[in-house]
PDB file of C-alpha atoms in Angstrom:
ATOM      1  CA  UNK A   1      -7.443 -19.146 -25.887  1.00  0.00           C
ATOM      2  CA  UNK A   2      -7.218 -15.588 -24.610  1.00  0.00           C
ATOM      3  CA  UNK A   3      -4.275 -16.304 -22.335  1.00  0.00           C
ATOM      4  CA  UNK A   4      -0.612 -16.751 -23.185  1.00  0.00           C
ATOM      5  CA  UNK A   5       1.491 -19.901 -22.923  1.00  0.00           C
ATOM      6  CA  UNK A   6       2.368 -21.084 -19.446  1.00  0.00           C
ATOM      7  CA  UNK A   7       5.857 -22.049 -18.434  1.00  0.00           C
ATOM      8  CA  UNK A   8       7.354 -23.777 -15.430  1.00  0.00           C
ATOM      9  CA  UNK A   9       8.970 -27.167 -15.125  1.00  0.00           C
ATOM     10  CA  UNK A  10      10.171 -29.401 -17.955  1.00  0.00           C
ATOM     11  CA  UNK A  11       6.685 -30.009 -19.366  1.00  0.00           C
ATOM     12  CA  UNK A  12       5.531 -26.380 -19.221  1.00  0.00           C
ATOM     13  CA  UNK A  13       2.935 -27.322 -16.604  1.00  0.00           C
ATOM     14  CA  UNK A  14       2.760 -25.236 -13.472  1.00  0.00           C
ATOM     15  CA  UNK A  15       0.670 -26.787 -10.687  1.00  0.00           C
ATOM     16  CA  UNK A  16      -1.881 -24.455  -9.111  1.00  0.00           C
ATOM     17  CA  UNK A  17      -0.807 -22.740  -5.929  1.00  0.00           C
ATOM     18  CA  UNK A  18      -2.505 -24.069  -2.825  1.00  0.00           C
ATOM     19  CA  UNK A  19      -4.627 -21.611  -0.927  1.00  0.00           C
ATOM     20  CA  UNK A  20      -4.335 -21.615   2.849  1.00  0.00           C
ATOM     21  CA  UNK A  21      -7.410 -22.405   4.923  1.00  0.00           C
ATOM     22  CA  UNK A  22      -7.245 -18.877   6.354  1.00  0.00           C
ATOM     23  CA  UNK A  23      -7.232 -17.331   2.851  1.00  0.00           C
ATOM     24  CA  UNK A  24     -10.081 -19.573   1.738  1.00  0.00           C
ATOM     25  CA  UNK A  25     -12.130 -18.685   4.815  1.00  0.00           C
ATOM     26  CA  UNK A  26     -11.473 -14.953   4.283  1.00  0.00           C
ATOM     27  CA  UNK A  27     -12.547 -15.192   0.636  1.00  0.00           C
ATOM     28  CA  UNK A  28     -15.729 -17.068   1.554  1.00  0.00           C
ATOM     29  CA  UNK A  29     -16.499 -14.460   4.216  1.00  0.00           C
ATOM     30  CA  UNK A  30     -15.924 -11.743   1.624  1.00  0.00           C
ATOM     31  CA  UNK A  31     -18.407 -13.381  -0.771  1.00  0.00           C
ATOM     32  CA  UNK A  32     -21.006 -13.725   1.991  1.00  0.00           C
ATOM     33  CA  UNK A  33     -20.501 -10.062   2.929  1.00  0.00           C
ATOM     34  CA  UNK A  34     -20.902  -9.011  -0.706  1.00  0.00           C
ATOM     35  CA  UNK A  35     -24.276 -10.743  -1.046  1.00  0.00           C
ATOM     36  CA  UNK A  36     -25.441  -9.391   2.308  1.00  0.00           C
ATOM     37  CA  UNK A  37     -24.557  -5.863   1.141  1.00  0.00           C
ATOM     38  CA  UNK A  38     -26.286  -6.464  -2.202  1.00  0.00           C
ATOM     39  CA  UNK A  39     -29.431  -7.526  -0.371  1.00  0.00           C
ATOM     40  CA  UNK A  40     -29.204  -4.541   1.996  1.00  0.00           C
ATOM     41  CA  UNK A  41     -28.760  -1.971  -0.789  1.00  0.00           C
ATOM     42  CA  UNK A  42     -31.105  -3.370  -3.409  1.00  0.00           C
ATOM     43  CA  UNK A  43     -33.304  -5.513  -1.184  1.00  0.00           C
ATOM     44  CA  UNK A  44     -35.726  -8.376  -1.533  1.00  0.00           C
ATOM     45  CA  UNK A  45     -33.935 -10.572  -4.069  1.00  0.00           C
ATOM     46  CA  UNK A  46     -36.836 -13.049  -3.785  1.00  0.00           C
ATOM     47  CA  UNK A  47     -38.981 -10.458  -5.572  1.00  0.00           C
ATOM     48  CA  UNK A  48     -37.144 -11.300  -8.806  1.00  0.00           C
ATOM     49  CA  UNK A  49     -39.056 -14.591  -8.935  1.00  0.00           C
ATOM     50  CA  UNK A  50     -42.474 -12.930  -8.876  1.00  0.00           C
ATOM     51  CA  UNK A  51     -44.445 -13.567 -12.082  1.00  0.00           C
ATOM     52  CA  UNK A  52     -45.891 -10.032 -11.995  1.00  0.00           C
ATOM     53  CA  UNK A  53     -42.533  -8.446 -12.848  1.00  0.00           C
ATOM     54  CA  UNK A  54     -42.474  -7.186 -16.411  1.00  0.00           C
ATOM     55  CA  UNK A  55     -39.736  -6.679 -18.973  1.00  0.00           C
ATOM     56  CA  UNK A  56     -39.466  -2.967 -19.726  1.00  0.00           C
ATOM     57  CA  UNK A  57     -38.847  -1.899 -23.327  1.00  0.00           C
ATOM     58  CA  UNK A  58     -37.618   1.602 -24.059  1.00  0.00           C
ATOM     59  CA  UNK A  59     -34.616   3.914 -23.932  1.00  0.00           C
ATOM     60  CA  UNK A  60     -31.848   3.497 -21.407  1.00  0.00           C
ATOM     61  CA  UNK A  61     -32.517   6.178 -18.801  1.00  0.00           C
ATOM     62  CA  UNK A  62     -31.910   6.837 -15.133  1.00  0.00           C
ATOM     63  CA  UNK A  63     -35.551   6.050 -14.327  1.00  0.00           C
ATOM     64  CA  UNK A  64     -35.434   2.750 -16.201  1.00  0.00           C
ATOM     65  CA  UNK A  65     -32.225   1.792 -14.386  1.00  0.00           C
ATOM     66  CA  UNK A  66     -33.707   2.704 -10.999  1.00  0.00           C
ATOM     67  CA  UNK A  67     -36.755   0.523 -11.714  1.00  0.00           C
ATOM     68  CA  UNK A  68     -34.474  -2.340 -12.764  1.00  0.00           C
ATOM     69  CA  UNK A  69     -32.196  -2.103  -9.718  1.00  0.00           C
ATOM     70  CA  UNK A  70     -35.106  -1.744  -7.291  1.00  0.00           C
ATOM     71  CA  UNK A  71     -36.748  -4.857  -8.800  1.00  0.00           C
ATOM     72  CA  UNK A  72     -39.739  -3.005 -10.181  1.00  0.00           C
ATOM     73  CA  UNK A  73     -38.896  -4.481 -13.587  1.00  0.00           C
ATOM     74  CA  UNK A  74     -37.310  -7.814 -14.469  1.00  0.00           C
ATOM     75  CA  UNK A  75     -35.168  -6.633 -17.382  1.00  0.00           C
ATOM     76  CA  UNK A  76     -34.622  -3.643 -19.633  1.00  0.00           C
ATOM     77  CA  UNK A  77     -34.670  -4.135 -23.403  1.00  0.00           C
ATOM     78  CA  UNK A  78     -33.417  -1.173 -25.438  1.00  0.00           C
ATOM     79  CA  UNK A  79     -34.666  -1.640 -29.020  1.00  0.00           C
ATOM     80  CA  UNK A  80     -32.027  -0.876 -31.633  1.00  0.00           C
ATOM     81  CA  UNK A  81     -29.206  -0.577 -29.078  1.00  0.00           C
ATOM     82  CA  UNK A  82     -27.146  -3.001 -31.131  1.00  0.00           C
ATOM     83  CA  UNK A  83     -27.681  -2.292 -34.808  1.00  0.00           C
ATOM     84  CA  UNK A  84     -26.338  -5.632 -36.032  1.00  0.00           C
ATOM     85  CA  UNK A  85     -26.039  -8.375 -33.386  1.00  0.00           C
ATOM     86  CA  UNK A  86     -25.144 -11.164 -35.819  1.00  0.00           C
ATOM     87  CA  UNK A  87     -21.303 -10.718 -35.858  1.00  0.00           C
ATOM     88  CA  UNK A  88     -21.115 -10.825 -32.048  1.00  0.00           C
ATOM     89  CA  UNK A  89     -23.550 -13.759 -31.826  1.00  0.00           C
ATOM     90  CA  UNK A  90     -21.500 -15.650 -34.429  1.00  0.00           C
ATOM     91  CA  UNK A  91     -18.241 -14.930 -32.578  1.00  0.00           C
ATOM     92  CA  UNK A  92     -19.704 -16.162 -29.287  1.00  0.00           C
ATOM     93  CA  UNK A  93     -20.921 -19.330 -30.979  1.00  0.00           C
ATOM     94  CA  UNK A  94     -17.473 -19.987 -32.498  1.00  0.00           C
ATOM     95  CA  UNK A  95     -15.770 -19.273 -29.178  1.00  0.00           C
ATOM     96  CA  UNK A  96     -18.027 -21.763 -27.390  1.00  0.00           C
ATOM     97  CA  UNK A  97     -15.938 -24.571 -28.904  1.00  0.00           C
ATOM     98  CA  UNK A  98     -12.974 -23.494 -26.748  1.00  0.00           C
ATOM     99  CA  UNK A  99     -14.913 -22.159 -23.756  1.00  0.00           C
ATOM    100  CA  UNK A 100     -13.896 -23.021 -20.223  1.00  0.00           C
ATOM    101  CA  UNK A 101     -16.180 -23.870 -17.361  1.00  0.00           C
ATOM    102  CA  UNK A 102     -17.267 -20.881 -15.312  1.00  0.00           C
ATOM    103  CA  UNK A 103     -16.686 -22.503 -11.946  1.00  0.00           C
ATOM    104  CA  UNK A 104     -18.448 -20.997  -8.959  1.00  0.00           C
ATOM    105  CA  UNK A 105     -16.952 -20.350  -5.547  1.00  0.00           C
ATOM    106  CA  UNK A 106     -18.775 -22.169  -2.782  1.00  0.00           C
ATOM    107  CA  UNK A 107     -18.062 -23.301   0.743  1.00  0.00           C
ATOM    108  CA  UNK A 108     -16.273 -26.293  -0.789  1.00  0.00           C
ATOM    109  CA  UNK A 109     -14.028 -24.179  -3.062  1.00  0.00           C
ATOM    110  CA  UNK A 110     -14.448 -24.009  -6.857  1.00  0.00           C
ATOM    111  CA  UNK A 111     -17.257 -26.150  -8.252  1.00  0.00           C
ATOM    112  CA  UNK A 112     -18.213 -26.782 -11.860  1.00  0.00           C
ATOM    113  CA  UNK A 113     -21.316 -25.036 -13.145  1.00  0.00           C
ATOM    114  CA  UNK A 114     -23.384 -25.424 -16.305  1.00  0.00           C
ATOM    115  CA  UNK A 115     -22.135 -22.075 -17.618  1.00  0.00           C
ATOM    116  CA  UNK A 116     -19.207 -21.739 -20.014  1.00  0.00           C
ATOM    117  CA  UNK A 117     -17.062 -18.579 -20.176  1.00  0.00           C
ATOM    118  CA  UNK A 118     -15.987 -17.351 -23.609  1.00  0.00           C
ATOM    119  CA  UNK A 119     -13.520 -14.625 -24.483  1.00  0.00           C
ATOM    120  CA  UNK A 120     -11.596 -14.722 -21.214  1.00  0.00           C
ATOM    121  CA  UNK A 121     -11.064 -16.225 -17.782  1.00  0.00           C
ATOM    122  CA  UNK A 122     -13.399 -15.298 -14.896  1.00  0.00           C
ATOM    123  CA  UNK A 123     -11.535 -13.716 -11.990  1.00  0.00           C
ATOM    124  CA  UNK A 124     -12.589 -16.305  -9.411  1.00  0.00           C
ATOM    125  CA  UNK A 125     -11.379 -19.090 -11.718  1.00  0.00           C
ATOM    126  CA  UNK A 126      -8.031 -17.324 -12.234  1.00  0.00           C
ATOM    127  CA  UNK A 127      -7.567 -16.815  -8.481  1.00  0.00           C
ATOM    128  CA  UNK A 128      -8.612 -20.402  -7.722  1.00  0.00           C
ATOM    129  CA  UNK A 129      -5.971 -21.662 -10.168  1.00  0.00           C
ATOM    130  CA  UNK A 130      -3.225 -19.359  -8.850  1.00  0.00           C
ATOM    131  CA  UNK A 131      -3.300 -17.253 -12.045  1.00  0.00           C
ATOM    132  CA  UNK A 132      -4.333 -13.834 -10.682  1.00  0.00           C
ATOM    133  CA  UNK A 133      -1.227 -12.070 -12.020  1.00  0.00           C
ATOM    134  CA  UNK A 134      -1.652 -13.512 -15.515  1.00  0.00           C
ATOM    135  CA  UNK A 135      -5.328 -12.525 -15.376  1.00  0.00           C
ATOM    136  CA  UNK A 136      -4.312  -8.858 -15.003  1.00  0.00           C
ATOM    137  CA  UNK A 137      -1.180  -8.885 -17.188  1.00  0.00           C
ATOM    138  CA  UNK A 138      -2.610 -10.822 -20.166  1.00  0.00           C
ATOM    139  CA  UNK A 139      -6.177 -12.042 -19.946  1.00  0.00           C
ATOM    140  CA  UNK A 140      -8.062  -8.766 -19.410  1.00  0.00           C
ATOM    141  CA  UNK A 141      -6.418  -7.053 -22.402  1.00  0.00           C
ATOM    142  CA  UNK A 142      -6.824 -10.150 -24.599  1.00  0.00           C
ATOM    143  CA  UNK A 143     -10.514 -10.460 -23.712  1.00  0.00           C
ATOM    144  CA  UNK A 144     -11.146  -6.772 -24.415  1.00  0.00           C
ATOM    145  CA  UNK A 145      -9.413  -7.094 -27.803  1.00  0.00           C
ATOM    146  CA  UNK A 146     -11.379 -10.281 -28.607  1.00  0.00           C
ATOM    147  CA  UNK A 147     -14.704  -8.588 -27.863  1.00  0.00           C
ATOM    148  CA  UNK A 148     -13.870  -5.485 -29.902  1.00  0.00           C
ATOM    149  CA  UNK A 149     -12.750  -7.621 -32.808  1.00  0.00           C
ATOM    150  CA  UNK A 150     -15.934  -9.711 -32.531  1.00  0.00           C
ATOM    151  CA  UNK A 151     -17.955  -6.492 -32.830  1.00  0.00           C
ATOM    152  CA  UNK A 152     -16.167  -5.541 -36.051  1.00  0.00           C
ATOM    153  CA  UNK A 153     -13.240  -3.574 -34.616  1.00  0.00           C
ATOM    154  CA  UNK A 154     -13.260  -0.285 -32.743  1.00  0.00           C
ATOM    155  CA  UNK A 155     -15.528   0.132 -29.741  1.00  0.00           C
ATOM    156  CA  UNK A 156     -17.504  -2.931 -28.680  1.00  0.00           C
ATOM    157  CA  UNK A 157     -21.135  -3.125 -27.643  1.00  0.00           C
ATOM    158  CA  UNK A 158     -19.940  -3.353 -24.035  1.00  0.00           C
ATOM    159  CA  UNK A 159     -17.894  -0.156 -24.480  1.00  0.00           C
ATOM    160  CA  UNK A 160     -21.062   1.579 -25.716  1.00  0.00           C
ATOM    161  CA  UNK A 161     -23.107   0.205 -22.816  1.00  0.00           C
ATOM    162  CA  UNK A 162     -20.527   1.376 -20.285  1.00  0.00           C
ATOM    163  CA  UNK A 163     -20.578   4.887 -21.823  1.00  0.00           C
ATOM    164  CA  UNK A 164     -24.393   4.990 -21.749  1.00  0.00           C
ATOM    165  CA  UNK A 165     -24.499   3.801 -18.132  1.00  0.00           C
ATOM    166  CA  UNK A 166     -21.870   6.388 -17.225  1.00  0.00           C
ATOM    167  CA  UNK A 167     -24.123   9.090 -18.705  1.00  0.00           C
ATOM    168  CA  UNK A 168     -27.283   7.986 -16.913  1.00  0.00           C
ATOM    169  CA  UNK A 169     -26.264   6.426 -13.582  1.00  0.00           C
ATOM    170  CA  UNK A 170     -25.452   8.921 -10.785  1.00  0.00           C
ATOM    171  CA  UNK A 171     -22.337   7.034  -9.682  1.00  0.00           C
ATOM    172  CA  UNK A 172     -21.068   6.484 -13.218  1.00  0.00           C
ATOM    173  CA  UNK A 173     -19.874   3.216 -14.693  1.00  0.00           C
ATOM    174  CA  UNK A 174     -16.341   1.930 -15.140  1.00  0.00           C
ATOM    175  CA  UNK A 175     -14.503  -1.365 -14.895  1.00  0.00           C
ATOM    176  CA  UNK A 176     -13.708  -2.442 -11.342  1.00  0.00           C
ATOM    177  CA  UNK A 177     -10.038  -2.104 -10.425  1.00  0.00           C
ATOM    178  CA  UNK A 178      -7.843  -3.918  -7.948  1.00  0.00           C
ATOM    179  CA  UNK A 179      -5.797  -2.215  -5.244  1.00  0.00           C
ATOM    180  CA  UNK A 180      -3.009  -1.551  -7.787  1.00  0.00           C
ATOM    181  CA  UNK A 181      -5.399   0.214 -10.157  1.00  0.00           C
ATOM    182  CA  UNK A 182      -5.499  -2.629 -12.693  1.00  0.00           C
ATOM    183  CA  UNK A 183      -8.898  -3.085 -14.401  1.00  0.00           C
ATOM    184  CA  UNK A 184     -10.896  -6.293 -14.213  1.00  0.00           C
ATOM    185  CA  UNK A 185     -12.907  -7.706 -17.097  1.00  0.00           C
ATOM    186  CA  UNK A 186     -15.868  -5.465 -17.789  1.00  0.00           C
ATOM    187  CA  UNK A 187     -17.842  -8.511 -18.912  1.00  0.00           C
ATOM    188  CA  UNK A 188     -17.329 -11.955 -20.407  1.00  0.00           C
ATOM    189  CA  UNK A 189     -19.492 -13.982 -22.736  1.00  0.00           C
ATOM    190  CA  UNK A 190     -21.462 -16.783 -21.109  1.00  0.00           C
ATOM    191  CA  UNK A 191     -22.846 -19.829 -22.866  1.00  0.00           C
ATOM    192  CA  UNK A 192     -25.659 -21.526 -20.958  1.00  0.00           C
ATOM    193  CA  UNK A 193     -27.434 -24.692 -22.007  1.00  0.00           C
ATOM    194  CA  UNK A 194     -30.923 -24.875 -20.565  1.00  0.00           C
ATOM    195  CA  UNK A 195     -31.777 -24.048 -16.985  1.00  0.00           C
ATOM    196  CA  UNK A 196     -28.767 -23.287 -14.785  1.00  0.00           C
ATOM    197  CA  UNK A 197     -28.002 -24.147 -11.187  1.00  0.00           C
ATOM    198  CA  UNK A 198     -25.960 -21.018 -10.495  1.00  0.00           C
TER     199      UNK A 198
END
């Protein structure tokens, strides 16, 4: 597990904090606003289902990113970006044994999905369980260390990707931060079995 031990009460179990209906409604409105803004800025999400979209293969560049984000290409594959993917793939496979469900936030609260998170706790799952402070104080650093270790120590593949995106994207690329300046996860491993609902 990437998180530390929990305390509270004689058994060490701390029940999740209940979220008020007002807080839940505000969060759901925030999610709806996010997707509306995503659609406004990048437009026509239905286009992603068109069979004519192609996977682009080539270097990571501003033009390639603009085609990806404007839905002119389905994906960008950068040959040779990761010299040796086996250590990371093996680490993700080992971590899948202790993965936790990547629950999704819906109008009914948190719902189970068919995606498992490895290497850390997704933010919405931490908030839903009343663990937002532990997410920032322990989980983000532990997940970053796990990923770097899985990539053989030093900078991880995600660190390299963030640096490359920062070089090529006009607005740069860095981990999102909360209002106190604390960084979020810059990415977690996902294990998906077959087609997914979410």
